[in-house]
Coordinates of C-alpha atoms in Angstrom, one line a residue:
X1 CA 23.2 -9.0 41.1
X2 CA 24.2 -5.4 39.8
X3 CA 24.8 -2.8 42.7
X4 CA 20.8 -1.1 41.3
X5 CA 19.1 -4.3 42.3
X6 CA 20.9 -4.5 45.8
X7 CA 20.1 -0.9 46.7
X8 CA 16.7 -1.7 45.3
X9 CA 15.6 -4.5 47.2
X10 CA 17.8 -5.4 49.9
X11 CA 15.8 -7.4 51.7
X12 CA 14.1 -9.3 48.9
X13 CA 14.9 -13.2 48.2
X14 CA 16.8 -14.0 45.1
X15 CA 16.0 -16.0 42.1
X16 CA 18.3 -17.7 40.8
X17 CA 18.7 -17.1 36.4
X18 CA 19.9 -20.4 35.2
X19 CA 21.1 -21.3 31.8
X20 CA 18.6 -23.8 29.9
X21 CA 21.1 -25.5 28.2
X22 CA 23.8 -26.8 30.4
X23 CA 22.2 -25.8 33.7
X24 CA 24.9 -23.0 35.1
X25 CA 23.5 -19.9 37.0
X26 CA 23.9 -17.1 34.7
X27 CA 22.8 -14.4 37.4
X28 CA 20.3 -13.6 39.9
X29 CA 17.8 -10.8 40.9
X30 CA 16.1 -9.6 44.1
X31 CA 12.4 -10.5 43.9
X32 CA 10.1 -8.0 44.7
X33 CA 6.9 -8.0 47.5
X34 CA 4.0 -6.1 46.9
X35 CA 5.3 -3.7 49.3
X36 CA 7.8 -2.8 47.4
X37 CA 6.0 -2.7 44.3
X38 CA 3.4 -0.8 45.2
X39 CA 6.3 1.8 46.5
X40 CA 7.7 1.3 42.7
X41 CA 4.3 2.6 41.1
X42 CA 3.8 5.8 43.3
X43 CA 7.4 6.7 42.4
X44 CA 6.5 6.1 38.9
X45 CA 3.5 8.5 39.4
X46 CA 5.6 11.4 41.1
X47 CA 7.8 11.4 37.9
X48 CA 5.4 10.8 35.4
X49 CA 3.9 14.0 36.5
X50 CA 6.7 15.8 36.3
X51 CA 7.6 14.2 33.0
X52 CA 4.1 14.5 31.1
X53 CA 4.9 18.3 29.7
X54 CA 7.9 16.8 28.2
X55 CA 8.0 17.4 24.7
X56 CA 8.0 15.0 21.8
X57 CA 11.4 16.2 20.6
X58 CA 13.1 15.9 24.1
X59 CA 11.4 12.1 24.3
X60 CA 12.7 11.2 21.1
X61 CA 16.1 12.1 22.0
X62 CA 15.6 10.0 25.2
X63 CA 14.4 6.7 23.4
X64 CA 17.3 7.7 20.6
X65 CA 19.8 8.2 23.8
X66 CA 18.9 4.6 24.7
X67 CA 19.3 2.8 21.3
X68 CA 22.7 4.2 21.6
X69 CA 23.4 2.3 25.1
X70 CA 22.2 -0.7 23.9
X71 CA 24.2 -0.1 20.4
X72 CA 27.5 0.4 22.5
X73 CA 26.5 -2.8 24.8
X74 CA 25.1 -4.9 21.5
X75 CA 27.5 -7.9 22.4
X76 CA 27.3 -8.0 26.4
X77 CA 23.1 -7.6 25.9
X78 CA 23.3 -10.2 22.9
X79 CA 25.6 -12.3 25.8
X80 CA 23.0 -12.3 28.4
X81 CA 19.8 -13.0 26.2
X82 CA 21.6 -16.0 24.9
X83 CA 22.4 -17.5 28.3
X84 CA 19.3 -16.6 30.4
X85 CA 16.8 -18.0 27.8
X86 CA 19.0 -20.7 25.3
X87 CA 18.2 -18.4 22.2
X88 CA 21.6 -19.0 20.1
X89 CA 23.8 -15.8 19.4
X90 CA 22.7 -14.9 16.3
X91 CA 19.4 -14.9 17.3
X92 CA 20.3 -13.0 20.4
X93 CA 22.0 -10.5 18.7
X94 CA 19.1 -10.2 15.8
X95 CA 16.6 -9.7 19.0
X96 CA 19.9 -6.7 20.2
X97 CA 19.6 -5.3 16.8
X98 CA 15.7 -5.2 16.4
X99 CA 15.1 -3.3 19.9
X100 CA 17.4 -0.5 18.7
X101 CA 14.9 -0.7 15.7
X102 CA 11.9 -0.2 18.0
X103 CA 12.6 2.2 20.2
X104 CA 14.0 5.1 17.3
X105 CA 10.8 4.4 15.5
X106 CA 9.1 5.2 19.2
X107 CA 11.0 8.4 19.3
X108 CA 9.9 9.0 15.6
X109 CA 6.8 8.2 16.1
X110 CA 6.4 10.2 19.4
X111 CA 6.8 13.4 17.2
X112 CA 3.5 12.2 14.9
X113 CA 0.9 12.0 17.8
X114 CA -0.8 14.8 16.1
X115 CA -4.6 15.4 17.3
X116 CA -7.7 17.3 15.4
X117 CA -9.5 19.8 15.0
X118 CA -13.3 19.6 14.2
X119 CA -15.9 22.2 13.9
X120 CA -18.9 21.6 16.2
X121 CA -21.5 22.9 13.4
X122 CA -23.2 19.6 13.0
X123 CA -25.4 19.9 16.1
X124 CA -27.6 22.6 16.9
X125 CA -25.9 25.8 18.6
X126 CA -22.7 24.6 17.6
X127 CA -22.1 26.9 14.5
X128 CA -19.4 29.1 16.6
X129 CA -17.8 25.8 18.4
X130 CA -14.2 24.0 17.4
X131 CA -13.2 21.1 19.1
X132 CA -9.6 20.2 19.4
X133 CA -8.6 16.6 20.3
X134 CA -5.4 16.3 21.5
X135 CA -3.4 12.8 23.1
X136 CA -2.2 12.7 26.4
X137 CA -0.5 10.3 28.2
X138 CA -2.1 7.9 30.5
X139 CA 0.5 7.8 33.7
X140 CA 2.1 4.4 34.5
X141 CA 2.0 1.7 32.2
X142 CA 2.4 -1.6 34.4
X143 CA 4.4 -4.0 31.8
X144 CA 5.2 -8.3 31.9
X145 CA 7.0 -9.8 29.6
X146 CA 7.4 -13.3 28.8
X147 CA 11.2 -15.3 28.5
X148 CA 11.2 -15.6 24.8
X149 CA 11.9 -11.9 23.6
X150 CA 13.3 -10.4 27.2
X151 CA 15.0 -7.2 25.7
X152 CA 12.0 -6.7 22.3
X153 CA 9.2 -7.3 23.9
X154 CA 10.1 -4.7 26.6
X155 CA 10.7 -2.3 23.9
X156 CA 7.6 -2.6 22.4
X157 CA 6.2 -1.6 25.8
X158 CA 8.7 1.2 26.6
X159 CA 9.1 2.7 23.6
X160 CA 5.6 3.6 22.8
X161 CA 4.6 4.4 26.3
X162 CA 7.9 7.1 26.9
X163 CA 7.3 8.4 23.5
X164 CA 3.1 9.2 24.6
X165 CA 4.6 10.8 28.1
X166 CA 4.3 7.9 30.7
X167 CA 6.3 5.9 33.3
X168 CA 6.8 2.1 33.1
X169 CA 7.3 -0.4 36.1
X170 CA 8.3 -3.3 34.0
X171 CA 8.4 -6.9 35.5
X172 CA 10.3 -9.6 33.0
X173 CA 10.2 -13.0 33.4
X174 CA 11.5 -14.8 36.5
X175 CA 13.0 -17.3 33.7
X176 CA 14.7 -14.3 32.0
X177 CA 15.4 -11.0 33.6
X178 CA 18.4 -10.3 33.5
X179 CA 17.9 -8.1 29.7
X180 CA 15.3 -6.2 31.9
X181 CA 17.7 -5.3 34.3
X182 CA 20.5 -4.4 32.0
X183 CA 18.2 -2.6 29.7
X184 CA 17.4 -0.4 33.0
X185 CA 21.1 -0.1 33.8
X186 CA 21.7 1.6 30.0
X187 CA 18.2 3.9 30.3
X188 CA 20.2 5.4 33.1
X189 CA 23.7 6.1 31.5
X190 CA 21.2 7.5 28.8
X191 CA 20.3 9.9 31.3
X192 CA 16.9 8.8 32.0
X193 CA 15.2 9.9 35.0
X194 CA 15.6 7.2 37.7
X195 CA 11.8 6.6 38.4
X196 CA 10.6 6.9 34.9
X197 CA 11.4 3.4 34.2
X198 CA 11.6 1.0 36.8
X199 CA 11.2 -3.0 37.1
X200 CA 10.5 -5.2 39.6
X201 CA 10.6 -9.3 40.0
X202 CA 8.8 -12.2 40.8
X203 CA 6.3 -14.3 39.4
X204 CA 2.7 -14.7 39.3
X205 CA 2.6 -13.2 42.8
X206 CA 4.8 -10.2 42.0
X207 CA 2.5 -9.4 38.6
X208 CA -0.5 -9.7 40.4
X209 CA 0.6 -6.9 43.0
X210 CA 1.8 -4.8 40.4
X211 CA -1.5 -4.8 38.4
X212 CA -3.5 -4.2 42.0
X213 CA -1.1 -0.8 42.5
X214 CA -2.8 1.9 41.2
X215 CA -0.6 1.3 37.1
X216 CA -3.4 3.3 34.7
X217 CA -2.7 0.3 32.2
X218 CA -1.4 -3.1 32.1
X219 CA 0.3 -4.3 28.8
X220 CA 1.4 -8.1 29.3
X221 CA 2.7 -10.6 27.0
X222 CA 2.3 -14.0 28.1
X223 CA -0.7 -16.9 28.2
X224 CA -4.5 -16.3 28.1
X225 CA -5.0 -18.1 31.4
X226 CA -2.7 -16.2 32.8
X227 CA -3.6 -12.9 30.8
X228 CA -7.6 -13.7 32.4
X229 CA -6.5 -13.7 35.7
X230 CA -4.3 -10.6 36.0
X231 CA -7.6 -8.8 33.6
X232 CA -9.9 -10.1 36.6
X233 CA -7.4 -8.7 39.0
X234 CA -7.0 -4.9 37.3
X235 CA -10.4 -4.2 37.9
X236 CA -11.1 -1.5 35.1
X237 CA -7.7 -0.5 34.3
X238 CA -7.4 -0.8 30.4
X239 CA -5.7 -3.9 29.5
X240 CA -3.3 -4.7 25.9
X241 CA -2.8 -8.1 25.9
X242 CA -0.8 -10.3 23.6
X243 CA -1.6 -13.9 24.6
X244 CA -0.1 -16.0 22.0
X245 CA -1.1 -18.3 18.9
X246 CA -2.0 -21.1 17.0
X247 CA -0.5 -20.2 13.8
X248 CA -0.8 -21.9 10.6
X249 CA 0.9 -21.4 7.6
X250 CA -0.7 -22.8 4.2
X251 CA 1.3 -23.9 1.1
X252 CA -0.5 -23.8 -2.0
X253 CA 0.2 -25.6 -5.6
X254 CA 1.5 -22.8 -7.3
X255 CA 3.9 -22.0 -4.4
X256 CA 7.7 -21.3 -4.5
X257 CA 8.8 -24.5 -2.0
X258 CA 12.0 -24.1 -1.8
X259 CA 11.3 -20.5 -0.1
X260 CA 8.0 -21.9 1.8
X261 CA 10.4 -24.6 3.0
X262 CA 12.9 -22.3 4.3
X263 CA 9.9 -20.2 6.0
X264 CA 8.9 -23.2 7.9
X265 CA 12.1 -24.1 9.3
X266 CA 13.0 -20.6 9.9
X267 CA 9.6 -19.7 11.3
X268 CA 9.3 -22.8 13.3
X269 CA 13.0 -23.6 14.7
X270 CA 14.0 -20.2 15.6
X271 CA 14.5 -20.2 19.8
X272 CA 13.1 -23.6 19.4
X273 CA 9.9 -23.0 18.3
X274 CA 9.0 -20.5 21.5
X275 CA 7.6 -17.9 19.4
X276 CA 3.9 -17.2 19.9
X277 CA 3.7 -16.3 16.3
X278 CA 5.5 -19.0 14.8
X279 CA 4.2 -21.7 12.5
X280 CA 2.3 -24.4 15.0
X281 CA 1.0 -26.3 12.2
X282 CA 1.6 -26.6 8.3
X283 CA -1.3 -27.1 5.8
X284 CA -0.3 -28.3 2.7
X285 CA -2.0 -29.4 -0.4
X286 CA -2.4 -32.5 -1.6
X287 CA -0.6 -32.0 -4.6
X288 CA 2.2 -30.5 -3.6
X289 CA 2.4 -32.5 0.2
X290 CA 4.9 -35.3 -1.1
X291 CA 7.4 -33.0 -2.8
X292 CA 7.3 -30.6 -0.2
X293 CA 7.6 -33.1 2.8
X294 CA 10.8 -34.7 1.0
X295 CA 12.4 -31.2 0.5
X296 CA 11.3 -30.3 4.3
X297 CA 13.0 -33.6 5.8
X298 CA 16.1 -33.1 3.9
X299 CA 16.1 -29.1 5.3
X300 CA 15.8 -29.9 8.7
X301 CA 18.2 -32.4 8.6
X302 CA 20.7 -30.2 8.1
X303 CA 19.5 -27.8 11.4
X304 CA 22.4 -27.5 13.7
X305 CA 20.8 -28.2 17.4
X306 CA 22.9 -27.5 20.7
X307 CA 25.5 -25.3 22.0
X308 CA 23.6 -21.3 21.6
X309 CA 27.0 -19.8 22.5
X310 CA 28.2 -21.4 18.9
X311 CA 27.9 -19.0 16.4
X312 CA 26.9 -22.0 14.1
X313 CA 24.2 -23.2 15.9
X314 CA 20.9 -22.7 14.6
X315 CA 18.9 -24.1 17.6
X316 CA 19.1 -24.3 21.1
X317 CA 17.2 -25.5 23.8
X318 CA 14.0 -24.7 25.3
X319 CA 13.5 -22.7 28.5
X320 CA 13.3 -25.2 31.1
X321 CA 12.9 -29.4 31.7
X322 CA 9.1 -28.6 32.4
X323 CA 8.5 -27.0 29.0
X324 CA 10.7 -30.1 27.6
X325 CA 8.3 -32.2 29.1
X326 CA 4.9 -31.2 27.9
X327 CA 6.5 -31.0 24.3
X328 CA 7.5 -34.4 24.4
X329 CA 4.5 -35.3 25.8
X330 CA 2.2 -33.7 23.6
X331 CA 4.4 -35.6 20.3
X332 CA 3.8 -38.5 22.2
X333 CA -0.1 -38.7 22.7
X334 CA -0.2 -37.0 18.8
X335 CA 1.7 -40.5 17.7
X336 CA -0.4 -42.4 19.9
X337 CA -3.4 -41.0 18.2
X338 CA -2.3 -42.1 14.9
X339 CA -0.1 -39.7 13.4
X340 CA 3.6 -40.6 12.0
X341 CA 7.1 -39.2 13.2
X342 CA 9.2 -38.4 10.4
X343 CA 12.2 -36.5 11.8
X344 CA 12.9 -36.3 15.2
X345 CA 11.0 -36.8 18.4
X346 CA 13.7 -37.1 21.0
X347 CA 15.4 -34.8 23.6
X348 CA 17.8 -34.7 26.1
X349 CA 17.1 -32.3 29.4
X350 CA 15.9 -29.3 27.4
X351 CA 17.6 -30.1 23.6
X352 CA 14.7 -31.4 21.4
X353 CA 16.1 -32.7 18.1
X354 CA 14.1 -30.9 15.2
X355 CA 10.5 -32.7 14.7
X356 CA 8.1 -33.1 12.0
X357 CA 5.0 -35.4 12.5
X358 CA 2.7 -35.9 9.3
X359 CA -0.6 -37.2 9.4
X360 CA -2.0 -35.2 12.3
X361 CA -5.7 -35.2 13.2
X362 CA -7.5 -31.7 14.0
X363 CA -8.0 -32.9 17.4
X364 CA -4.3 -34.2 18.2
X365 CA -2.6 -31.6 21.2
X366 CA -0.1 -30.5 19.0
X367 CA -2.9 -28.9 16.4
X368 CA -5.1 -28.2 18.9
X369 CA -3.2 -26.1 21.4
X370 CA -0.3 -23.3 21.4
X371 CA 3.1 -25.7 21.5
X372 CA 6.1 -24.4 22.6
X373 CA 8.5 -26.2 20.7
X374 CA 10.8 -27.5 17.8
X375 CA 7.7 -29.2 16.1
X376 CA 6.0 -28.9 12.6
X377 CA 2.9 -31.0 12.7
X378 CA 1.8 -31.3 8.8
X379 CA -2.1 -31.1 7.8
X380 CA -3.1 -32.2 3.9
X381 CA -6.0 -30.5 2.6
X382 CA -7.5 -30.2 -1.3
X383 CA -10.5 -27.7 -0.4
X384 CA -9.2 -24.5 0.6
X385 CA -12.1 -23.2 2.3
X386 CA -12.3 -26.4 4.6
X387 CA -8.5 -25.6 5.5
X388 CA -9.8 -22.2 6.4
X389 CA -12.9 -22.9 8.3
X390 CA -10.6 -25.6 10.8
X391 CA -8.2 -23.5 11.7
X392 CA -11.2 -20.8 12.3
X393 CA -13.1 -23.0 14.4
X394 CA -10.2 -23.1 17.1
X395 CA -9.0 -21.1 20.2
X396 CA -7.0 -18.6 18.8
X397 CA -6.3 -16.1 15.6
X398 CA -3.1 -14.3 15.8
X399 CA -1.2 -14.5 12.7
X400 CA -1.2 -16.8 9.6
X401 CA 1.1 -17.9 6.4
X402 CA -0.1 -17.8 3.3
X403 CA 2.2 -19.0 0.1
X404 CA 1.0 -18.5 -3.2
X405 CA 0.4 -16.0 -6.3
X406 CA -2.9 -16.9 -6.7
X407 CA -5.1 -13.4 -6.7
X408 CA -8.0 -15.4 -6.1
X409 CA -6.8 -17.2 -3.0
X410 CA -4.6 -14.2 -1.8
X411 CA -8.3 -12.8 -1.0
X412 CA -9.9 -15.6 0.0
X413 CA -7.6 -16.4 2.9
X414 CA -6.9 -12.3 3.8
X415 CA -10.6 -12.1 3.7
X416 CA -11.9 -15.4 5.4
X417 CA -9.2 -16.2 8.0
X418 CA -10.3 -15.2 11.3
X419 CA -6.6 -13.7 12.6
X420 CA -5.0 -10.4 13.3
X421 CA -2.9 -10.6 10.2
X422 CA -1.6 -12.8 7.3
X423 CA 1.3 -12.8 5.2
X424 CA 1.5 -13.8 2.1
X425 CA 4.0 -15.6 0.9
X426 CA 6.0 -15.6 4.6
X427 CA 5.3 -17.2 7.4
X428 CA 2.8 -16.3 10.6
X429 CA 5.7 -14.8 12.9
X430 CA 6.8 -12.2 10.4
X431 CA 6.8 -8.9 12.1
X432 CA 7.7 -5.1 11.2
X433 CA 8.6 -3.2 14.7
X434 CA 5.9 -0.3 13.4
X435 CA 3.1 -2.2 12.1
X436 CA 0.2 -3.5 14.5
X437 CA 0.8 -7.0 15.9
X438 CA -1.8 -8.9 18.2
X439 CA -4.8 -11.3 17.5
X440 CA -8.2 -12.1 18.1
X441 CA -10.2 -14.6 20.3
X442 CA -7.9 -15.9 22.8
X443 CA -5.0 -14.5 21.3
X444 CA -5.4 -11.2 23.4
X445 CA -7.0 -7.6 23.1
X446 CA -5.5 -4.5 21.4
X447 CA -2.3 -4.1 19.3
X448 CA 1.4 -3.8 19.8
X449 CA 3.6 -2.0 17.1
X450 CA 5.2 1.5 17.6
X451 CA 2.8 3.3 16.1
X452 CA -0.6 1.7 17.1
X453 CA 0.7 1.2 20.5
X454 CA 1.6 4.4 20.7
X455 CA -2.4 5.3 20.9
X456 CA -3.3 2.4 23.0
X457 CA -1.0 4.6 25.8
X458 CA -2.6 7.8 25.5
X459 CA -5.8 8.9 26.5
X460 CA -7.5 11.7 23.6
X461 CA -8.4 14.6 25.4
X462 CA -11.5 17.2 24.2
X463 CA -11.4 20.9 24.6
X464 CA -14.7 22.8 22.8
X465 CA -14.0 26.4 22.7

């Protein structure tokens, strides 16, 4: 526990931060009671309002002053990432690298949040009128994060909301704070004002008495039953929500396997499948399914699973023996429902070995729910608009794969599939820090992505003169 935390919280419980994959405690934090939350967000408030006349330039070099930090501390961050959530070091320090990324294009971005100006002529008596609509910032942004991405996801919060003017009270995951904590650690070397960013702990408890303090809006990454009941709790606070996926990615005849192959795996395995955008289920065509499966199996057998402090691993564990065990569950009632294991299937504590399961049925748990996991269940399909219309007809629509170079299916799938984005020719959890990321249905409300986000956290302002 860092000296911050003690002084923070002194009389708070700790929670122990254990590592997933051999068990050790990596760290702890002080959880937080409403009280003290609640004492969090008015502090927020008090600097927020001193902080809203800031200007974009001076923000910009505050969000650029903390990519800095975190560039100085890339190894140490990477470190902790990689041990509080079982994401190997390479991916750790990919995640390191990528929330540099997002918050300079927040302080760019901050510096673009240009209004308008519109003349009120169009309505009777208006012929003198201008109206200027300018963004302002909407006070404290109340932000949870999930394990998976503890240092990112955070960004993609903070970033936007420092670069529109507002204070954060951030509370990370009680399976993965210790990023969070670090990342508030660095935001003060920066120079930061001590109250503009802030973050408390806990777990459902502790996020529901952060989004009943008076926070002016709540932007949580996490699960949509989870996501429901802290929107019910908020009362009319605006909510941004990203609340996972079902993801599938769809390989047509004409595609480039050995790439789509390579997407799968990457876009599946990476931190062991706990990615909400990653590919949950692969559709392939009937003509191309055999050659495709044997090129798969022979790719994953090559995955390195294990160790994430090994700089050749390419998989670790997953977060916890709980998430282990509905994995393993859910491979086992899909088998037991008539679908065959052909790589794969077993664990031990939190290691899965690298799964694929052909011959899954629409209604198995692995295609029918959000899995958290090392698995690619396989789909065959011949009509492409049936492929479409199943994956349509279910809970979620964040993100999908497409691979082809077919002009006439490129459109057909960007214009039929009912998601917040495809890619063509990359897999579901491709991502660009500035462009808009969320989903439809259960998959949440609103958009992250610097730029988009950016608006979500400001409130437009008229003045008629």
């Amino acid at each position: 526990m860092t000296q911050m935390q003690r002084a923070s919280f002194p009389a708070a419980n700790a929670v122990m931060v254990r590592n997933p994959f051999d068990g050790s405690v990596v760290g702890e934090v002080a959880e937080s009671d409403a009280t003290e939350i609640a004492a969090a967000v008015r502090r927020a408030k008090v600097a927020q309002w001193q902080f809203r006349r800031s200007t974009p330039a001076q923000r910009r070099a505050m969000l650029n002053a903390l990519a800095a930090e975190i560039a100085a501390d890339a190894e140490n961050m990477a470190r902790i990432i990689s041990s509080e959530m079982g994401k190997t070091i390479r991916e750790a320090r990919n995640e390191t690298r990528r929330a540099q990324n997002t918050l300079r294009l927040s302080g760019d971005a901050a510096t673009f949040l240009d209004g308008e100006a519109l003349h009120c002529a169009i309505v009777e008596g208006g012929a003198d009128r201008l109206a200027t609509i300018t963004y302002e910032p909407v006070g404290v942004v109340g932000a949870i994060t999930p394990f998976n991405y503890p240092l990112n996801l955070l960004c993609h919060k903070l970033g936007p909301a420092i670069a529109a003017g507002n204070a954060v009270v951030a509370k990370p995951s009680p399976k993965a704070p210790l990023a969070a904590a670090r990342l508030r650690e660095l935001a003060l070397k920066a120079g930061w004002p001590e109250d503009i960013f802030q973050i408390v702990h806990g777990g459902a408890e502790a996020a529901l008495s952060l989004v009943r303090a008076p926070i002016d809006l709540l932007s949580f990454t996490g699960g949509p039953a989870a996501g429901l009941a802290l929107k019910n709790a908020s009362g009319l606070v605006r909510c941004l929500m990203e609340l996972g996926g079902n993801d599938p990615l769809f390989v047509l005849p004409d595609a480039d396997l050995d790439r789509a192959v390579a997407t799968a795996i990457g876009h599946r395995f990476e931190i062991a499948g706990q990615s909400c955008a990653a590919v949950k289920k692969l559709y392939l065509h009937q003509a191309i399914e055999k050659e495709f499966t044997e090129r798969l199996l022979a790719a994953v057998g090559a995955v390195e699973f294990g160790d994430p402090s090994r700089d050749d691993t390419d998989m670790g564990p997953v977060i916890d023996e709980a998430a282990a065990g509905q994995v393993e569950d859910r491979i086992n009632a899909t088998i037991a429902a008539g679908a065959r294991l052909l790589h794969g299937g077993t664990r031990e504590k939190t290691l899965f070995a690298p799964t694929v399961i052909s011959g899954v049925e629409p209604g198995a748990p692995l295609i029918a729910e959000e899995t958290f996991g090392p698995v690619i269940a396989i789909r065959s399909f011949s009509d492409s608009a049936e492929a479409i219309a199943e994956v349509n007809s279910g809970a979620y629509g964040l993100q999908a794969g497409v691979f082809t170079n077919d002009h006439a299916l490129i459109k057909m799938f960007s214009r039929d599939l009912v998601v917040g984005g495809v890619m063509i020719n990359e897999g579901p959890d491709f991502r660009a820090e500035h462009v808009p990321f969320g989903g439809v249905k259960r998959s949440g409300l609103g958009r992250e992505g610097v730029r988009i986000a950016l608006r979500e956290m400001s409130e437009p302002k008229v003045v008629i003169d």
